[in-house]
């Protein structure tokens, strides 16, 4: 057989081929020839890149998305969109088409958050949600979130991140580490650790050590073992602490519980601002 | 108990006999039999060479066998391995298999062959894809640059 030229393939076949690649590759291989470019625009390709439940996701959007092709829909969903009455934000990863969510502070269970003595709620232009909450003063910090695995992309490793800020007037947040955990229902996967809620300058740390000294050591010993991770910058003006990770298989519908607690310190803390918890695919 | 055979006339003039159970897996043939169901002596012309038709028959026979023996524990993974070997062929044969699967309307063979091409494309530079698959591009360099600008993330 002499060399066959793939230019002669029907456009539908090229679309099928491209649908087995990935979103950025479908765009890149548009450059191969005009046939590939036309095939890459086809709904056949982008329908496969969209999550299987995209119609259900569309029904949950706060603001409707305008689109005239599956490709436009895909690209539209790659920007964050508010869903579920504004309580969550949803986004597709443009490289892989995998889903990620941010649960707003209102969507979490924060102990005593309804009492304005302890937590105050307010709007801020820095937030993607209508409200964030700030810890005023309290000794008991317990922040829980949950999400069902059915909402997530199958066969994907997910990381869980608390999105937060520390205000200038913060105090007591990092005398001892907080306990963090991510648990898939029935304890099939459990991830425990510790985190410090701020990484302030060493001078302040020294001062606190002088004041609290042995008490810190005694309190620390009550906390479970962990690597004492610290918040890092996100690039959207907020910080994040990784609470843990889990692998989402392709079977069943489990509940994932995510939490941060600092309940062993018994000292007052304040100045922690919560934006929410993000659940996003983790690169291996 | 001999099953009925259908006669198919290939592009290269060769007439081949195919068991009806196998041929009815091909939706194009199934449709045409439903439309003209009486005469089994009719020779159906198809736009496929005998060489490729032989491979398509081999594929359909293997899949039919596996479906009917589905109680075998490792049937699924054995079939997957067989499929992988089946499409481990040169680019020309792959091309003809895609055309055949498309023409005869065999969805699982089309998926298998297209996935194979996708696996061969992934990670390659645009120019490498053209070379591997003998593709002539008539984009001008300006058009190429314009596309690169449109989808920069495809090239990161």
Coordinates of C-alpha atoms in Angstrom, one line a residue:
Chain A
X1 CA 0.0 0.0 0.0
X2 CA 1.4 3.4 -0.9
X3 CA 1.5 6.1 1.8
X4 CA -2.0 7.1 2.7
X5 CA -2.7 10.7 3.4
X6 CA -4.8 11.3 6.5
X7 CA -6.1 14.5 4.8
X8 CA -8.6 12.2 3.2
X9 CA -10.3 11.0 6.4
X10 CA -13.9 12.2 6.9
X11 CA -14.1 15.1 9.3
X12 CA -16.2 13.1 11.7
X13 CA -13.4 10.5 12.1
X14 CA -10.9 13.3 12.9
X15 CA -13.3 14.7 15.4
X16 CA -13.5 11.2 17.0
X17 CA -9.7 11.0 17.1
X18 CA -9.3 14.5 18.7
X19 CA -12.0 13.7 21.3
X20 CA -9.6 11.1 22.7
X21 CA -6.8 13.6 23.2
X22 CA -7.3 16.5 25.7
X23 CA -8.6 20.1 25.5
X24 CA -5.3 21.9 25.0
X25 CA -4.2 19.2 22.4
X26 CA -7.4 19.6 20.5
X27 CA -6.6 23.3 20.1
X28 CA -3.0 22.7 19.3
X29 CA -3.7 20.1 16.6
X30 CA -6.1 22.5 14.9
X31 CA -2.8 23.7 13.4
X32 CA -2.1 20.5 11.6
X33 CA -4.3 21.3 8.6
X34 CA -7.6 22.9 7.8
X35 CA -9.4 19.5 8.1
X36 CA -8.1 19.2 11.7
X37 CA -9.1 22.7 12.5
X38 CA -12.7 22.1 11.4
X39 CA -12.8 18.8 13.2
X40 CA -11.5 20.3 16.4
X41 CA -14.5 22.8 16.5
X42 CA -17.0 19.9 16.5
X43 CA -19.3 19.3 19.4
X44 CA -18.3 15.6 19.2
X45 CA -14.9 16.6 20.6
X46 CA -15.9 19.0 23.3
X47 CA -18.9 16.9 24.5
X48 CA -16.4 14.3 25.5
X49 CA -14.2 16.8 27.3
X50 CA -17.2 18.2 29.3
X51 CA -18.1 16.4 32.5
X52 CA -20.9 13.8 32.1
X53 CA -23.2 15.8 34.4
X54 CA -22.6 19.2 32.7
X55 CA -26.4 19.6 32.1
X56 CA -27.0 19.3 35.8
X57 CA -24.2 21.7 36.6
X58 CA -25.8 24.2 34.1
X59 CA -29.1 24.0 36.0
X60 CA -27.3 25.0 39.2
X61 CA -25.6 28.1 37.8
X62 CA -26.6 31.4 39.5
X63 CA -26.1 33.3 36.2
X64 CA -26.9 31.4 32.9
X65 CA -24.0 30.8 30.6
X66 CA -24.4 31.8 26.9
X67 CA -22.9 29.4 24.5
X68 CA -23.4 28.4 20.9
X69 CA -21.2 25.3 20.8
X70 CA -19.9 22.7 23.2
X71 CA -16.5 24.2 22.9
X72 CA -17.8 27.6 24.0
X73 CA -19.5 25.9 26.9
X74 CA -16.3 24.2 27.9
X75 CA -14.3 27.4 27.8
X76 CA -17.1 29.2 29.7
X77 CA -17.0 26.6 32.5
X78 CA -13.2 27.0 32.8
X79 CA -13.9 30.3 34.4
X80 CA -15.2 30.2 38.0
X81 CA -19.0 30.3 38.1
X82 CA -21.2 30.6 41.2
X83 CA -23.7 27.7 41.7
X84 CA -26.1 26.6 44.4
X85 CA -27.6 30.0 45.1
X86 CA -24.1 31.5 45.4
X87 CA -23.0 29.1 48.2
X88 CA -20.4 27.4 46.0
X89 CA -18.1 28.2 43.1
X90 CA -17.5 25.7 40.3
X91 CA -14.7 25.5 37.7
X92 CA -13.4 23.1 35.1
X93 CA -9.6 22.6 34.8
X94 CA -8.9 23.6 31.2
X95 CA -6.0 21.1 30.8
X96 CA -8.0 18.1 31.8
X97 CA -11.7 19.0 32.0
X98 CA -11.7 17.9 35.7
X99 CA -14.1 19.6 38.1
X100 CA -13.2 21.7 41.1
X101 CA -15.4 23.4 43.7
X102 CA -15.0 26.1 46.3
X103 CA -17.4 25.8 49.2
X104 CA -18.1 29.3 50.6
X105 CA -17.9 30.1 54.3
X106 CA -21.7 30.0 54.5
X107 CA -21.6 26.4 53.0
X108 CA -19.3 25.2 55.9
X109 CA -20.2 24.3 59.5
X110 CA -18.3 26.6 61.7
X111 CA -18.9 26.2 65.4
X112 CA -20.6 29.3 67.0
X113 CA -20.4 31.1 63.6
X114 CA -24.0 32.4 64.1
X115 CA -23.1 34.2 67.2
X116 CA -21.8 37.7 66.4
X117 CA -19.8 37.7 69.6
X118 CA -17.5 35.1 68.2
X119 CA -17.6 35.4 64.4
X120 CA -18.6 38.4 62.3
X121 CA -19.9 38.1 58.7
X122 CA -19.4 40.7 56.1
X123 CA -19.1 41.4 52.4
X124 CA -15.8 42.3 50.9
X125 CA -14.9 43.0 47.3
X126 CA -11.9 40.6 47.7
X127 CA -14.2 37.6 48.0
X128 CA -15.8 35.7 45.2
X129 CA -18.8 35.1 47.5
X130 CA -21.3 37.5 49.0
X131 CA -19.9 37.0 52.5
X132 CA -16.8 36.0 54.4
X133 CA -16.5 35.4 58.1
X134 CA -13.9 36.6 60.6
X135 CA -13.1 35.1 64.0
X136 CA -13.4 37.9 66.5
X137 CA -12.5 36.1 69.7
X138 CA -13.0 32.6 70.8
X139 CA -11.0 29.7 72.2
X140 CA -12.8 27.0 70.2
X141 CA -12.2 27.0 66.4
X142 CA -13.9 24.2 64.6
X143 CA -14.4 24.5 60.8
X144 CA -16.0 21.6 58.9
X145 CA -17.0 21.1 55.3
X146 CA -18.3 18.2 53.3
X147 CA -18.8 17.3 49.7
X148 CA -20.1 14.2 47.9
X149 CA -17.7 12.3 45.6
X150 CA -20.4 12.0 43.0
X151 CA -20.0 15.7 42.4
X152 CA -16.3 15.3 41.5
X153 CA -14.5 13.8 38.5
X154 CA -13.8 10.1 38.7
X155 CA -10.4 8.5 38.9
X156 CA -8.9 11.7 40.2
X157 CA -6.7 12.7 43.2
X158 CA -8.2 15.7 44.9
X159 CA -6.6 18.1 47.3
X160 CA -8.6 20.0 50.0
X161 CA -7.5 23.6 50.8
X162 CA -8.8 26.1 53.4
X163 CA -8.9 29.5 51.8
X164 CA -8.2 32.2 54.5
X165 CA -6.5 35.3 55.5
X166 CA -5.0 36.6 58.7
X167 CA -5.9 40.1 59.7
X168 CA -3.4 42.5 61.1
X169 CA -5.0 42.4 64.5
X170 CA -4.8 38.5 64.7
X171 CA -3.7 36.9 67.9
X172 CA -3.3 33.4 69.4
X173 CA -3.7 31.6 66.1
X174 CA -0.4 29.8 66.0
X175 CA 0.6 29.3 69.5
X176 CA -0.1 25.6 69.0
X177 CA -0.8 23.8 65.7
X178 CA -4.4 23.2 64.5
X179 CA -5.5 19.7 63.7
X180 CA -6.5 19.1 60.1
X181 CA -8.2 16.1 58.5
X182 CA -9.8 14.8 55.3
X183 CA -11.9 11.7 55.6
X184 CA -13.8 9.8 53.0
X185 CA -17.0 8.2 54.5
X186 CA -16.6 4.9 56.5
X187 CA -13.0 5.9 57.1
X188 CA -12.0 4.2 53.8
X189 CA -9.5 7.0 53.4
X190 CA -8.2 9.2 56.2
X191 CA -5.7 11.9 56.1
X192 CA -4.7 13.7 59.4
X193 CA -2.1 16.3 60.1
X194 CA -1.4 19.6 61.7
X195 CA -1.2 23.2 60.5
X196 CA -0.2 26.6 61.9
X197 CA -2.7 29.2 61.0
X198 CA -0.1 31.9 60.4
X199 CA 3.5 32.3 59.8
X200 CA 4.3 35.6 61.4
X201 CA 7.7 37.1 61.9
X202 CA 10.1 35.6 64.3
X203 CA 10.1 38.6 66.7
X204 CA 6.4 38.1 67.5
X205 CA 7.0 34.4 68.0
X206 CA 9.8 35.1 70.4
X207 CA 7.6 37.4 72.4
X208 CA 4.9 34.8 72.7
X209 CA 7.3 32.2 73.7
X210 CA 8.5 34.5 76.5
X211 CA 4.9 35.1 77.7
X212 CA 3.5 31.6 77.4
X213 CA 6.7 29.5 77.6
X214 CA 6.0 26.1 79.2
X215 CA 2.3 26.4 78.6
X216 CA 2.8 26.3 74.8
X217 CA 4.9 23.2 75.2
X218 CA 2.3 21.5 77.4
X219 CA -0.6 22.4 75.0
X220 CA 1.4 21.3 71.9
X221 CA 1.8 17.8 73.4
X222 CA -2.0 17.4 73.3
X223 CA -2.1 17.9 69.6
X224 CA -1.8 14.9 67.3
X225 CA 1.4 14.4 65.2
X226 CA 1.8 16.3 62.0
X227 CA 4.1 18.3 59.8
X228 CA 2.8 21.7 61.1
X229 CA 2.2 23.1 57.6
X230 CA 1.7 26.8 57.1
X231 CA -0.5 28.9 54.8
X232 CA 0.9 29.8 51.4
X233 CA -0.2 32.4 48.8
X234 CA -2.7 31.5 46.2
X235 CA -2.4 34.3 43.7
X236 CA -5.9 35.5 44.1
X237 CA -5.2 37.7 47.2
X238 CA -5.9 34.8 49.6
X239 CA -3.8 32.2 51.4
X240 CA -4.5 28.5 51.6
X241 CA -3.6 25.6 53.9
X242 CA -3.8 22.1 52.5
X243 CA -6.0 20.1 54.8
X244 CA -5.3 16.8 53.1
X245 CA -6.1 14.8 50.0
X246 CA -8.0 11.8 48.8
X247 CA -8.5 9.7 45.7
X248 CA -11.9 9.7 44.0
X249 CA -12.5 6.3 42.3
X250 CA -15.2 5.6 39.8
X251 CA -17.6 3.7 42.0
X252 CA -20.3 4.8 44.4
X253 CA -21.1 8.1 46.1
X254 CA -19.2 8.8 49.3
X255 CA -19.2 11.7 51.6
X256 CA -15.9 13.5 52.1
X257 CA -15.5 15.3 55.4
X258 CA -12.9 18.1 55.7
X259 CA -12.0 19.9 58.9
X260 CA -9.7 22.2 60.8
X261 CA -9.9 22.4 64.5
X262 CA -8.0 24.2 67.2
X263 CA -9.9 23.1 70.3
X264 CA -7.1 22.0 72.6
X265 CA -5.5 25.3 73.1
X266 CA -8.1 26.9 75.5
X267 CA -6.6 30.3 74.8
X268 CA -8.4 33.0 73.0
X269 CA -7.8 33.5 69.3
X270 CA -9.0 36.0 66.7
X271 CA -8.3 37.5 63.3
X272 CA -8.8 34.5 61.1
X273 CA -10.9 35.3 58.0
X274 CA -12.5 32.4 56.1
X275 CA -13.3 32.5 52.4
X276 CA -14.1 28.9 52.1
X277 CA -12.7 25.4 51.3
X278 CA -11.5 24.4 47.8
X279 CA -11.6 20.9 46.5
X280 CA -9.5 20.7 43.4
X281 CA -7.6 18.1 41.3
X282 CA -4.1 17.5 42.6
X283 CA -1.3 17.0 40.1
X284 CA 0.5 13.8 40.8
Chain B
X1 CA -25.7 -26.1 11.4
X2 CA -24.1 -23.9 8.9
X3 CA -25.0 -20.2 9.2
X4 CA -26.0 -18.3 6.2
X5 CA -23.2 -16.6 4.3
X6 CA -23.3 -13.2 2.6
X7 CA -21.4 -12.4 -0.5
X8 CA -19.5 -9.1 -0.4
X9 CA -17.7 -7.7 -3.5
X10 CA -14.5 -5.8 -2.5
X11 CA -12.9 -2.8 -4.2
X12 CA -10.2 -4.9 -5.7
X13 CA -12.7 -7.2 -7.4
X14 CA -12.5 -10.1 -4.9
X15 CA -15.8 -11.5 -3.7
X16 CA -15.7 -12.7 -0.2
X17 CA -18.1 -14.8 1.8
X18 CA -18.9 -13.7 5.3
X19 CA -21.0 -15.5 7.9
X20 CA -24.2 -13.5 8.3
X21 CA -23.9 -13.3 12.1
X22 CA -20.6 -11.5 11.7
X23 CA -21.8 -9.2 8.9
X24 CA -24.9 -8.2 10.8
X25 CA -22.5 -6.7 13.4
X26 CA -21.8 -4.0 10.8
X27 CA -24.7 -1.6 10.9
X28 CA -24.4 -0.6 7.3
X29 CA -24.8 -4.2 6.2
X30 CA -27.6 -4.7 8.7
X31 CA -29.5 -1.7 7.4
X32 CA -29.1 -2.8 3.8
X33 CA -30.3 -6.4 4.7
X34 CA -33.3 -5.0 6.5
X35 CA -34.1 -2.9 3.4
X36 CA -33.7 -5.9 1.0
X37 CA -34.2 -8.9 3.1
X38 CA -35.1 -11.6 0.7
X39 CA -32.3 -12.6 -1.7
X40 CA -29.3 -14.0 0.1
X41 CA -27.7 -14.6 -3.3
X42 CA -27.3 -10.8 -3.9
X43 CA -23.7 -9.7 -4.0
X44 CA -23.2 -6.6 -1.9
X45 CA -20.6 -4.2 -3.3
X46 CA -18.4 -2.5 -0.6
X47 CA -15.7 0.2 -0.9
X48 CA -13.1 -1.8 1.0
X49 CA -10.2 -4.0 -0.2
X50 CA -10.2 -7.7 0.5
X51 CA -7.1 -7.3 2.6
X52 CA -8.8 -4.9 5.0
X53 CA -12.1 -6.8 5.0
X54 CA -10.2 -9.8 6.2
X55 CA -9.0 -7.9 9.2
X56 CA -12.4 -6.5 9.9
X57 CA -13.9 -10.0 9.8
X58 CA -11.2 -11.1 12.2
X59 CA -12.1 -8.3 14.6
X60 CA -15.8 -8.9 14.5
X61 CA -15.4 -12.6 14.9
X62 CA -13.2 -12.2 18.0
X63 CA -15.6 -9.8 19.6
X64 CA -18.7 -12.0 18.9
X65 CA -16.8 -15.0 20.4
X66 CA -15.9 -13.1 23.5
X67 CA -19.5 -11.8 24.0
X68 CA -20.9 -15.3 23.8
X69 CA -18.3 -16.7 26.3
X70 CA -18.7 -13.8 28.7
X71 CA -18.6 -16.0 31.7
X72 CA -14.9 -16.4 31.4
X73 CA -13.2 -14.5 34.2
X74 CA -10.4 -12.7 32.3
X75 CA -12.5 -12.2 29.1
X76 CA -12.4 -8.5 29.4
X77 CA -8.7 -8.0 30.0
X78 CA -7.8 -10.6 27.4
X79 CA -10.0 -8.8 24.8
X80 CA -8.4 -5.5 25.7
X81 CA -4.9 -7.0 25.1
X82 CA -6.1 -8.6 21.9
X83 CA -7.5 -5.2 20.7
X84 CA -4.3 -3.4 21.5
X85 CA -2.4 -5.9 19.4
X86 CA -4.9 -5.7 16.6
X87 CA -4.3 -1.9 16.2
X88 CA -0.6 -2.2 16.6
X89 CA -0.2 -1.8 12.8
X90 CA 1.4 0.6 10.4
X91 CA -0.2 4.0 9.7
X92 CA -1.6 3.0 6.3
X93 CA -3.4 -0.1 7.6
X94 CA -4.7 2.1 10.5
X95 CA -6.1 4.6 7.9
X96 CA -7.9 1.9 6.0
X97 CA -9.3 0.3 9.2
X98 CA -10.7 3.7 10.2
X99 CA -12.3 4.2 6.8
X100 CA -13.7 0.6 6.9
X101 CA -15.1 1.0 10.4
X102 CA -16.7 4.3 9.3
X103 CA -18.1 3.0 6.1
X104 CA -19.4 -0.3 7.6
X105 CA -20.6 1.7 10.7
X106 CA -18.8 -0.4 13.4
X107 CA -18.8 1.9 16.4
X108 CA -16.4 -0.1 18.7
X109 CA -13.9 -0.6 15.9
X110 CA -14.0 3.0 15.0
X111 CA -13.5 4.0 18.7
X112 CA -10.6 1.5 18.9
X113 CA -8.8 2.7 15.8
X114 CA -9.4 6.4 16.6
X115 CA -8.1 6.0 20.1
X116 CA -5.0 4.4 18.7
X117 CA -4.3 7.4 16.4
X118 CA -5.0 9.7 19.4
X119 CA -2.4 7.8 21.4
X120 CA 0.1 8.2 18.6
X121 CA -0.6 11.9 18.3
X122 CA -0.4 12.8 22.0
X123 CA 2.7 14.7 22.9
X124 CA 3.9 15.1 19.3
X125 CA 4.7 18.5 17.8
X126 CA 2.4 19.6 15.0
X127 CA 5.0 19.1 12.4
X128 CA 5.7 15.5 13.6
X129 CA 2.0 14.7 13.4
X130 CA 2.0 15.9 9.7
X131 CA 5.0 13.7 8.9
X132 CA 3.7 10.6 10.7
X133 CA 0.3 10.7 9.0
X134 CA 1.3 12.1 5.6
X135 CA -0.7 15.2 6.1
X136 CA -0.3 18.2 3.8
X137 CA -1.0 21.5 5.4
X138 CA -1.9 24.5 3.3
X139 CA -1.9 27.0 6.1
X140 CA 0.3 30.0 5.5
X141 CA 2.8 30.9 8.2
X142 CA 0.6 33.9 9.1
X143 CA -2.4 31.7 9.6
X144 CA -0.4 29.4 11.8
X145 CA 0.8 32.3 13.9
X146 CA -2.8 33.6 14.2
X147 CA -3.9 30.2 15.6
X148 CA -1.0 30.1 18.0
X149 CA -2.2 33.4 19.4
X150 CA -5.8 32.2 19.7
X151 CA -5.0 29.2 21.8
X152 CA -1.7 29.9 23.6
X153 CA -2.5 27.5 26.3
X154 CA -2.4 24.6 23.8
X155 CA 1.3 25.3 23.3
X156 CA 2.4 25.8 26.9

